[in-house]
Amino acid sequence: MRMALSGQRLRRVTVVVAALLTIGSASAASGMSASAASAPPSMANRVVPEPAVVQPSSAQYRITAGTTINVQSGSAETTAIATGLASLLRPSTGFALPVVNSSLQLHRRTTHGITLMLSGSSNLGPEGYQLDVTNSAVVIVAAQNAGLFYGVQTLRQLLPAAADARTRQSVQWIVPGGHISDQPRFPYRGAMLDVSRHFFGVPVVERLIDEISLYKVNTLHLHLSDDQGWRIAIASWPNLTIHGGSTEVGGDAGGFFTQAQYMQIVAYAKAHYVTIVPEIDGPGHTNAALSSYAQLNCNNVAPPLYTGTDVGFSSLCVSKSVTYQFEQDVLTELANITPGPYLHIGGDEAQSTSLADYTTFESKELPIVAAVGKTPIGWHDVTKINPPTSFIAQFWGTTTTDTATAAAAARGNKVIMSPANKAYLDMMYTPATKLGQNWAAYIEVKDAYSWDPGNYLTGVTGSSVLGVEGPIWSETLLNMANIEFMAFPRLPALAELGWSPESTHNWASFQARLGAQGPRWTVEGVNFYASPQIPWAPGTKGGVD
Ligand code: NGO
């Protein structure tokens, strides 16, 4: 691994030196002394997550009033990606940036303007892309549209941060030249939002999707039910939201998504190449459901709604058949409005359920998920019942050994890595952080970055690891500003662990590239934690705790 790292560094240094030499001669040729020219922007040290291969050149592409965004004729999805880029850049540049659905010859399209092209080549993988920037053109090539979308996210980060402004800026819109070839290390790169402890509506979720997709995060897990609130309307059990969604932690009015609103989120996510993973937790973390329907309780008495933050006190009644009718109805309705492949069934902290009952419950629950045509994900607690290998375990422990999860991986189960002391975005950064909790750890940016999801948990390595997820639990988080403060900049750190090859992992490089995101978040109004560990680029204004 060390050898690969130094090889990679050596190659980059060589490329940079070559680029500098070329710049020197170009400046001399234009009559400008090399020392008078200010350092041109480089493709290196700008992009998070770090692309697999970056080869800067001395070229520069300048977006001007004459720039067009070209797509292959016939692909509506590619046109939508190009239109998204044009809509983003029009307000700040003031340029028309027409999207040209072009049937021009290949060489015409690729030598002028910005071109998005699907190629037949599959060696880029389903999410990979290549980006080439010359003096006359930017060309993004991918096998699939997801790859074109990710190439566009890289292009956005190569542009000045002012590109994301909503008003016209007087800036030279220069894209530094070179070649990038990129594809992800892991297929699952996720964030989770807990909408149960505090409810957040559609605009918050959509803004979060905007923010995470810039870092090539492709999954948003929504924690839709817990003791404090049930947040998705279920037509066959309406009291779940009417009663169970009516409050939240602290006692304020809660809220819930109608199925139409949920489908709106799913569609918005899809347009950003993000898959929604809905979670219905059980048999514990179910007080909101138990409070809504007395028959789900073994004693037929509905408990009051709960607005505190304790865990582990509630359990569905495992011995009643109505419990499984309930699960069947809920998961069927949810599967019908969820095009993604996964349903998350929770399964954590069932401290009020005996092991025998827990085993019974999960053994009946998992086939329901399969019957509605979905792949089950659950917290790693479920591995203690020896689930079938189709089950995906989400590890949230604070140790680097977990016997049951390792045994599941040995049997063939896949694992999503969310170790609470590295990946929990509700943990405080330092003892001085006002928001968040500290039961698992204080997690500064370096802690969030400095671990290898593919080689962290004993016995859970390589192809057992599906990916990484950063959960945003919301016991202490009241609004978008709070969510952003905890997620940024740690979520981009986790996104890099999920996307970039392990050989590129380098704290110093990450510090510089993360520092370059500061002006962008400032322009976008993202309320982020300006960690003292990071050399923030000029133009950065940190957020508030
Ligand atoms: C735990 C618990 C959640 C809390 C979270 C807070 C899991 C999987 N169950 O993580 O209910 O909200 O910690 O950090």
Short mmCIF file of N, CA and C in Angstrom, two decimals, residues 95-228:
data_model
loop_
_atom_site.label_atom_id
_atom_site.label_comp_id
_atom_site.label_asym_id
_atom_site.label_seq_id
_atom_site.Cartn_x
_atom_site.Cartn_y
_atom_site.Cartn_z
N PHE A 95 -24.23 34.11 -18.61
CA PHE A 95 -24.17 33.62 -20.00
C PHE A 95 -25.42 32.78 -20.32
N ALA A 96 -25.73 32.69 -21.61
CA ALA A 96 -26.92 31.94 -22.04
C ALA A 96 -26.72 30.43 -21.88
N LEU A 97 -25.51 29.95 -22.16
CA LEU A 97 -25.15 28.55 -22.04
C LEU A 97 -26.23 27.61 -22.59
N PRO A 98 -26.54 27.74 -23.88
CA PRO A 98 -27.58 26.87 -24.44
C PRO A 98 -27.16 25.40 -24.41
N VAL A 99 -28.13 24.55 -24.13
CA VAL A 99 -27.89 23.11 -24.20
C VAL A 99 -28.21 22.68 -25.62
N VAL A 100 -27.19 22.18 -26.31
CA VAL A 100 -27.33 21.85 -27.72
C VAL A 100 -27.42 20.34 -27.85
N ASN A 101 -28.58 19.90 -28.24
CA ASN A 101 -28.77 18.47 -28.44
C ASN A 101 -28.26 18.17 -29.84
N SER A 102 -27.01 17.77 -29.89
CA SER A 102 -26.26 17.90 -31.13
C SER A 102 -26.11 16.60 -31.87
N SER A 103 -26.22 16.68 -33.18
CA SER A 103 -25.87 15.51 -33.97
C SER A 103 -24.65 15.81 -34.82
N LEU A 104 -23.87 16.82 -34.37
CA LEU A 104 -22.64 17.15 -35.09
C LEU A 104 -21.67 15.97 -35.05
N GLN A 105 -20.71 16.03 -35.92
CA GLN A 105 -19.68 14.99 -35.92
C GLN A 105 -18.96 14.99 -34.57
N LEU A 106 -18.53 13.83 -34.17
CA LEU A 106 -17.88 13.66 -32.87
C LEU A 106 -16.79 14.70 -32.65
N HIS A 107 -15.91 14.92 -33.64
CA HIS A 107 -14.77 15.79 -33.39
C HIS A 107 -15.21 17.24 -33.22
N ARG A 108 -16.31 17.65 -33.86
CA ARG A 108 -16.80 19.03 -33.70
C ARG A 108 -17.30 19.22 -32.27
N ARG A 109 -18.06 18.23 -31.81
CA ARG A 109 -18.65 18.36 -30.49
C ARG A 109 -17.58 18.36 -29.40
N THR A 110 -16.53 17.58 -29.63
CA THR A 110 -15.56 17.44 -28.55
C THR A 110 -14.45 18.47 -28.63
N THR A 111 -14.44 19.31 -29.64
CA THR A 111 -13.37 20.31 -29.67
C THR A 111 -13.87 21.70 -29.32
N HIS A 112 -15.18 21.84 -29.05
CA HIS A 112 -15.72 23.16 -28.69
C HIS A 112 -16.70 23.02 -27.54
N GLY A 113 -16.65 23.96 -26.60
CA GLY A 113 -17.64 24.01 -25.54
C GLY A 113 -17.50 22.88 -24.53
N ILE A 114 -18.60 22.63 -23.85
CA ILE A 114 -18.64 21.57 -22.83
C ILE A 114 -19.50 20.46 -23.38
N THR A 115 -18.97 19.25 -23.41
CA THR A 115 -19.70 18.13 -24.02
C THR A 115 -19.88 17.00 -23.02
N LEU A 116 -21.10 16.48 -22.93
CA LEU A 116 -21.39 15.29 -22.13
C LEU A 116 -21.69 14.15 -23.09
N MET A 117 -20.93 13.07 -22.97
CA MET A 117 -21.07 11.99 -23.95
C MET A 117 -21.14 10.64 -23.28
N LEU A 118 -22.10 9.82 -23.71
CA LEU A 118 -22.11 8.43 -23.26
C LEU A 118 -21.27 7.63 -24.24
N SER A 119 -20.36 6.82 -23.67
CA SER A 119 -19.57 5.95 -24.55
C SER A 119 -20.02 4.53 -24.29
N GLY A 120 -19.77 3.66 -25.21
CA GLY A 120 -20.13 2.26 -25.00
C GLY A 120 -19.23 1.57 -24.01
N SER A 121 -18.12 2.22 -23.65
CA SER A 121 -17.10 1.53 -22.85
C SER A 121 -17.59 1.23 -21.45
N SER A 122 -17.38 0.00 -21.01
CA SER A 122 -17.84 -0.36 -19.66
C SER A 122 -16.70 -0.35 -18.66
N ASN A 123 -15.45 -0.07 -19.10
CA ASN A 123 -14.38 -0.13 -18.10
C ASN A 123 -14.39 1.07 -17.15
N LEU A 124 -15.30 2.03 -17.38
CA LEU A 124 -15.47 3.13 -16.42
C LEU A 124 -16.44 2.72 -15.31
N GLY A 125 -17.11 1.58 -15.46
CA GLY A 125 -18.07 1.13 -14.47
C GLY A 125 -19.34 1.96 -14.53
N PRO A 126 -20.36 1.57 -13.74
CA PRO A 126 -21.65 2.25 -13.83
C PRO A 126 -21.63 3.69 -13.35
N GLU A 127 -20.64 4.08 -12.51
CA GLU A 127 -20.62 5.44 -11.96
C GLU A 127 -19.35 6.20 -12.36
N GLY A 128 -18.47 5.57 -13.13
CA GLY A 128 -17.20 6.21 -13.46
C GLY A 128 -17.34 7.19 -14.62
N TYR A 129 -16.31 8.02 -14.81
CA TYR A 129 -16.31 9.02 -15.88
C TYR A 129 -14.86 9.41 -16.19
N GLN A 130 -14.70 10.03 -17.36
CA GLN A 130 -13.43 10.67 -17.68
C GLN A 130 -13.72 12.13 -18.01
N LEU A 131 -12.83 13.00 -17.58
CA LEU A 131 -13.01 14.44 -17.80
C LEU A 131 -11.73 14.95 -18.42
N ASP A 132 -11.84 15.57 -19.60
CA ASP A 132 -10.67 16.15 -20.25
C ASP A 132 -10.91 17.63 -20.47
N VAL A 133 -9.95 18.43 -20.04
CA VAL A 133 -10.06 19.89 -20.19
C VAL A 133 -8.89 20.37 -21.03
N THR A 134 -9.20 20.94 -22.20
CA THR A 134 -8.17 21.53 -23.06
C THR A 134 -8.48 23.03 -23.20
N ASN A 135 -7.70 23.72 -24.00
CA ASN A 135 -7.95 25.16 -24.17
C ASN A 135 -9.28 25.44 -24.85
N SER A 136 -9.78 24.47 -25.62
CA SER A 136 -10.99 24.76 -26.39
C SER A 136 -12.21 23.98 -25.92
N ALA A 137 -12.03 22.99 -25.05
CA ALA A 137 -13.19 22.15 -24.74
C ALA A 137 -13.08 21.48 -23.37
N VAL A 138 -14.26 21.17 -22.83
CA VAL A 138 -14.36 20.27 -21.67
C VAL A 138 -15.19 19.08 -22.15
N VAL A 139 -14.64 17.88 -22.01
CA VAL A 139 -15.37 16.70 -22.46
C VAL A 139 -15.51 15.72 -21.31
N ILE A 140 -16.75 15.36 -21.01
CA ILE A 140 -17.00 14.35 -19.98
C ILE A 140 -17.58 13.13 -20.68
N VAL A 141 -16.94 11.98 -20.46
CA VAL A 141 -17.38 10.74 -21.09
C VAL A 141 -17.67 9.74 -19.99
N ALA A 142 -18.76 9.01 -20.11
CA ALA A 142 -19.08 7.97 -19.13
C ALA A 142 -19.86 6.86 -19.82
N ALA A 143 -19.87 5.70 -19.18
CA ALA A 143 -20.64 4.59 -19.74
C ALA A 143 -22.13 4.80 -19.46
N GLN A 144 -22.44 5.42 -18.30
CA GLN A 144 -23.84 5.61 -17.92
C GLN A 144 -24.04 7.06 -17.45
N ASN A 145 -25.31 7.45 -17.38
CA ASN A 145 -25.61 8.84 -17.00
C ASN A 145 -25.13 9.18 -15.60
N ALA A 146 -25.14 8.21 -14.68
CA ALA A 146 -24.64 8.49 -13.33
C ALA A 146 -23.21 9.01 -13.42
N GLY A 147 -22.41 8.40 -14.29
CA GLY A 147 -21.02 8.84 -14.47
C GLY A 147 -20.94 10.26 -15.01
N LEU A 148 -21.83 10.59 -15.96
CA LEU A 148 -21.84 11.97 -16.47
C LEU A 148 -22.19 12.95 -15.35
N PHE A 149 -23.16 12.56 -14.51
CA PHE A 149 -23.55 13.42 -13.39
C PHE A 149 -22.34 13.64 -12.46
N TYR A 150 -21.58 12.58 -12.19
CA TYR A 150 -20.42 12.73 -11.30
C TYR A 150 -19.31 13.55 -11.97
N GLY A 151 -19.16 13.39 -13.29
CA GLY A 151 -18.19 14.23 -14.00
C GLY A 151 -18.57 15.71 -13.88
N VAL A 152 -19.86 15.99 -13.92
CA VAL A 152 -20.33 17.38 -13.77
C VAL A 152 -20.04 17.89 -12.35
N GLN A 153 -20.19 17.02 -11.34
CA GLN A 153 -19.89 17.46 -9.96
C GLN A 153 -18.41 17.80 -9.82
N THR A 154 -17.55 17.01 -10.50
CA THR A 154 -16.12 17.32 -10.49
C THR A 154 -15.86 18.66 -11.19
N LEU A 155 -16.50 18.85 -12.36
CA LEU A 155 -16.34 20.11 -13.09
C LEU A 155 -16.75 21.30 -12.22
N ARG A 156 -17.86 21.16 -11.48
CA ARG A 156 -18.29 22.26 -10.59
C ARG A 156 -17.19 22.63 -9.60
N GLN A 157 -16.52 21.59 -9.07
CA GLN A 157 -15.48 21.88 -8.07
C GLN A 157 -14.22 22.45 -8.69
N LEU A 158 -14.03 22.24 -10.00
CA LEU A 158 -12.86 22.82 -10.67
C LEU A 158 -13.08 24.30 -10.98
N LEU A 159 -14.34 24.72 -11.03
CA LEU A 159 -14.66 26.13 -11.31
C LEU A 159 -14.49 26.97 -10.04
N PRO A 160 -14.35 28.29 -10.20
CA PRO A 160 -14.32 29.14 -8.99
C PRO A 160 -15.61 28.96 -8.18
N ALA A 161 -15.50 29.09 -6.84
CA ALA A 161 -16.66 28.91 -5.96
C ALA A 161 -17.81 29.84 -6.34
N ALA A 162 -17.47 31.00 -6.90
CA ALA A 162 -18.50 31.98 -7.28
C ALA A 162 -19.48 31.41 -8.30
N ALA A 163 -19.10 30.32 -8.96
CA ALA A 163 -20.01 29.68 -9.93
C ALA A 163 -21.33 29.29 -9.28
N ASP A 164 -21.30 28.99 -7.97
CA ASP A 164 -22.52 28.56 -7.29
C ASP A 164 -23.36 29.72 -6.79
N ALA A 165 -22.91 30.97 -7.03
CA ALA A 165 -23.68 32.13 -6.56
C ALA A 165 -24.97 32.25 -7.39
N ARG A 166 -25.98 32.86 -6.78
CA ARG A 166 -27.27 33.00 -7.48
C ARG A 166 -27.39 34.35 -8.19
N THR A 167 -26.37 35.20 -8.06
CA THR A 167 -26.38 36.48 -8.77
C THR A 167 -25.11 36.59 -9.60
N ARG A 168 -25.14 37.53 -10.56
CA ARG A 168 -24.04 37.62 -11.52
C ARG A 168 -22.74 38.06 -10.83
N GLN A 169 -21.66 37.36 -11.12
CA GLN A 169 -20.35 37.63 -10.51
C GLN A 169 -19.37 38.02 -11.62
N SER A 170 -18.47 38.99 -11.32
CA SER A 170 -17.48 39.26 -12.36
C SER A 170 -16.20 38.51 -12.04
N VAL A 171 -16.10 37.35 -12.63
CA VAL A 171 -15.02 36.39 -12.37
C VAL A 171 -14.62 35.80 -13.71
N GLN A 172 -13.36 35.45 -13.85
CA GLN A 172 -12.93 34.69 -15.05
C GLN A 172 -13.31 33.23 -14.81
N TRP A 173 -14.14 32.68 -15.68
CA TRP A 173 -14.66 31.32 -15.44
C TRP A 173 -13.71 30.29 -16.04
N ILE A 174 -12.60 30.09 -15.35
CA ILE A 174 -11.54 29.23 -15.89
C ILE A 174 -11.60 27.83 -15.27
N VAL A 175 -11.56 26.84 -16.15
CA VAL A 175 -11.47 25.45 -15.70
C VAL A 175 -10.02 25.01 -15.94
N PRO A 176 -9.28 24.64 -14.89
CA PRO A 176 -7.90 24.22 -15.09
C PRO A 176 -7.81 22.94 -15.92
N GLY A 177 -6.79 22.87 -16.78
CA GLY A 177 -6.70 21.80 -17.76
C GLY A 177 -6.14 20.50 -17.22
N GLY A 178 -6.36 19.45 -18.01
CA GLY A 178 -5.80 18.15 -17.67
C GLY A 178 -6.80 17.03 -17.90
N HIS A 179 -6.47 15.90 -17.31
CA HIS A 179 -7.26 14.68 -17.52
C HIS A 179 -7.59 14.05 -16.16
N ILE A 180 -8.85 13.67 -15.99
CA ILE A 180 -9.27 12.94 -14.77
C ILE A 180 -9.94 11.66 -15.24
N SER A 181 -9.58 10.57 -14.60
CA SER A 181 -10.25 9.29 -14.85
C SER A 181 -10.65 8.75 -13.49
N ASP A 182 -11.93 8.46 -13.31
CA ASP A 182 -12.43 8.31 -11.95
C ASP A 182 -13.55 7.29 -11.86
N GLN A 183 -13.53 6.50 -10.82
CA GLN A 183 -14.68 5.66 -10.49
C GLN A 183 -14.62 5.28 -9.02
N PRO A 184 -15.77 4.92 -8.41
CA PRO A 184 -15.79 4.75 -6.95
C PRO A 184 -15.19 3.43 -6.47
N ARG A 185 -14.67 3.51 -5.24
CA ARG A 185 -14.17 2.31 -4.57
C ARG A 185 -15.34 1.41 -4.12
N PHE A 186 -16.38 2.02 -3.53
CA PHE A 186 -17.52 1.25 -3.01
C PHE A 186 -18.81 1.69 -3.70
N PRO A 187 -19.74 0.72 -3.91
CA PRO A 187 -21.00 1.10 -4.58
C PRO A 187 -21.95 1.88 -3.68
N TYR A 188 -21.83 1.76 -2.34
CA TYR A 188 -22.80 2.39 -1.43
C TYR A 188 -22.10 3.50 -0.66
N ARG A 189 -22.51 4.75 -0.94
CA ARG A 189 -21.93 5.91 -0.23
C ARG A 189 -23.11 6.72 0.27
N GLY A 190 -23.32 6.67 1.61
CA GLY A 190 -24.59 7.16 2.11
C GLY A 190 -24.51 8.20 3.20
N ALA A 191 -25.64 8.90 3.35
CA ALA A 191 -25.93 9.71 4.53
C ALA A 191 -27.26 9.21 5.07
N MET A 192 -27.49 9.41 6.36
CA MET A 192 -28.80 9.10 6.94
C MET A 192 -29.33 10.33 7.64
N LEU A 193 -30.63 10.61 7.47
CA LEU A 193 -31.26 11.69 8.22
C LEU A 193 -32.36 11.10 9.10
N ASP A 194 -32.26 11.41 10.40
CA ASP A 194 -33.28 11.00 11.38
C ASP A 194 -34.37 12.06 11.37
N VAL A 195 -35.51 11.73 10.72
CA VAL A 195 -36.63 12.68 10.70
C VAL A 195 -37.64 12.35 11.79
N SER A 196 -37.28 11.38 12.66
CA SER A 196 -38.20 10.98 13.71
C SER A 196 -38.04 11.80 14.99
N ARG A 197 -36.80 11.93 15.47
CA ARG A 197 -36.59 12.66 16.73
C ARG A 197 -37.00 14.12 16.57
N HIS A 198 -36.59 14.73 15.45
CA HIS A 198 -37.17 15.99 15.02
C HIS A 198 -37.58 15.80 13.57
N PHE A 199 -38.73 16.35 13.22
CA PHE A 199 -39.18 16.19 11.84
C PHE A 199 -38.64 17.32 10.97
N PHE A 200 -38.18 16.94 9.78
CA PHE A 200 -37.73 17.93 8.79
C PHE A 200 -38.52 17.68 7.51
N GLY A 201 -39.01 18.74 6.90
CA GLY A 201 -39.88 18.59 5.74
C GLY A 201 -39.13 18.45 4.42
N VAL A 202 -39.90 18.44 3.34
CA VAL A 202 -39.36 18.19 2.00
C VAL A 202 -38.24 19.17 1.63
N PRO A 203 -38.39 20.49 1.87
CA PRO A 203 -37.31 21.41 1.45
C PRO A 203 -35.97 21.09 2.11
N VAL A 204 -35.99 20.70 3.39
CA VAL A 204 -34.74 20.35 4.08
C VAL A 204 -34.12 19.11 3.43
N VAL A 205 -34.94 18.11 3.17
CA VAL A 205 -34.40 16.87 2.60
C VAL A 205 -33.84 17.15 1.20
N GLU A 206 -34.55 17.97 0.41
CA GLU A 206 -34.06 18.26 -0.94
C GLU A 206 -32.75 19.06 -0.89
N ARG A 207 -32.66 20.00 0.03
CA ARG A 207 -31.40 20.76 0.13
C ARG A 207 -30.25 19.83 0.53
N LEU A 208 -30.54 18.90 1.43
CA LEU A 208 -29.49 17.95 1.83
C LEU A 208 -29.06 17.10 0.63
N ILE A 209 -30.03 16.72 -0.20
CA ILE A 209 -29.68 15.94 -1.41
C ILE A 209 -28.78 16.77 -2.32
N ASP A 210 -29.11 18.05 -2.49
CA ASP A 210 -28.23 18.93 -3.30
C ASP A 210 -26.81 18.89 -2.74
N GLU A 211 -26.71 19.03 -1.44
CA GLU A 211 -25.39 19.18 -0.81
C GLU A 211 -24.57 17.89 -0.85
N ILE A 212 -25.22 16.76 -0.62
CA ILE A 212 -24.44 15.51 -0.56
C ILE A 212 -24.08 15.00 -1.94
N SER A 213 -24.94 15.29 -2.94
CA SER A 213 -24.65 14.74 -4.26
C SER A 213 -23.44 15.43 -4.90
N LEU A 214 -23.11 16.65 -4.45
CA LEU A 214 -21.89 17.31 -4.94
C LEU A 214 -20.66 16.48 -4.56
N TYR A 215 -20.77 15.68 -3.51
CA TYR A 215 -19.64 14.84 -3.07
C TYR A 215 -19.83 13.36 -3.47
N LYS A 216 -20.72 13.15 -4.45
CA LYS A 216 -20.89 11.82 -5.06
C LYS A 216 -21.46 10.80 -4.07
N VAL A 217 -22.16 11.28 -3.03
CA VAL A 217 -22.92 10.40 -2.14
C VAL A 217 -24.15 9.94 -2.93
N ASN A 218 -24.40 8.63 -2.96
CA ASN A 218 -25.47 8.13 -3.83
C ASN A 218 -26.64 7.49 -3.08
N THR A 219 -26.65 7.59 -1.74
CA THR A 219 -27.74 6.98 -0.98
C THR A 219 -28.14 7.90 0.16
N LEU A 220 -29.45 8.09 0.34
CA LEU A 220 -29.95 8.80 1.52
C LEU A 220 -30.93 7.89 2.24
N HIS A 221 -30.53 7.49 3.44
CA HIS A 221 -31.32 6.62 4.30
C HIS A 221 -32.16 7.54 5.18
N LEU A 222 -33.48 7.34 5.17
CA LEU A 222 -34.38 8.16 6.00
C LEU A 222 -34.87 7.31 7.16
N HIS A 223 -34.56 7.73 8.37
CA HIS A 223 -35.00 7.03 9.60
C HIS A 223 -36.41 7.55 9.90
N LEU A 224 -37.43 6.79 9.42
CA LEU A 224 -38.81 7.31 9.35
C LEU A 224 -39.65 7.01 10.58
N SER A 225 -39.16 6.14 11.47
CA SER A 225 -39.98 5.85 12.66
C SER A 225 -39.09 5.60 13.85
N ASP A 226 -39.55 6.04 15.01
CA ASP A 226 -38.82 5.79 16.25
C ASP A 226 -39.80 6.02 17.41
N ASP A 227 -39.28 5.98 18.63
CA ASP A 227 -40.15 6.20 19.78
C ASP A 227 -40.86 7.55 19.70
N GLN A 228 -40.17 8.55 19.18
CA GLN A 228 -40.67 9.93 19.26
C GLN A 228 -41.57 10.33 18.11
#
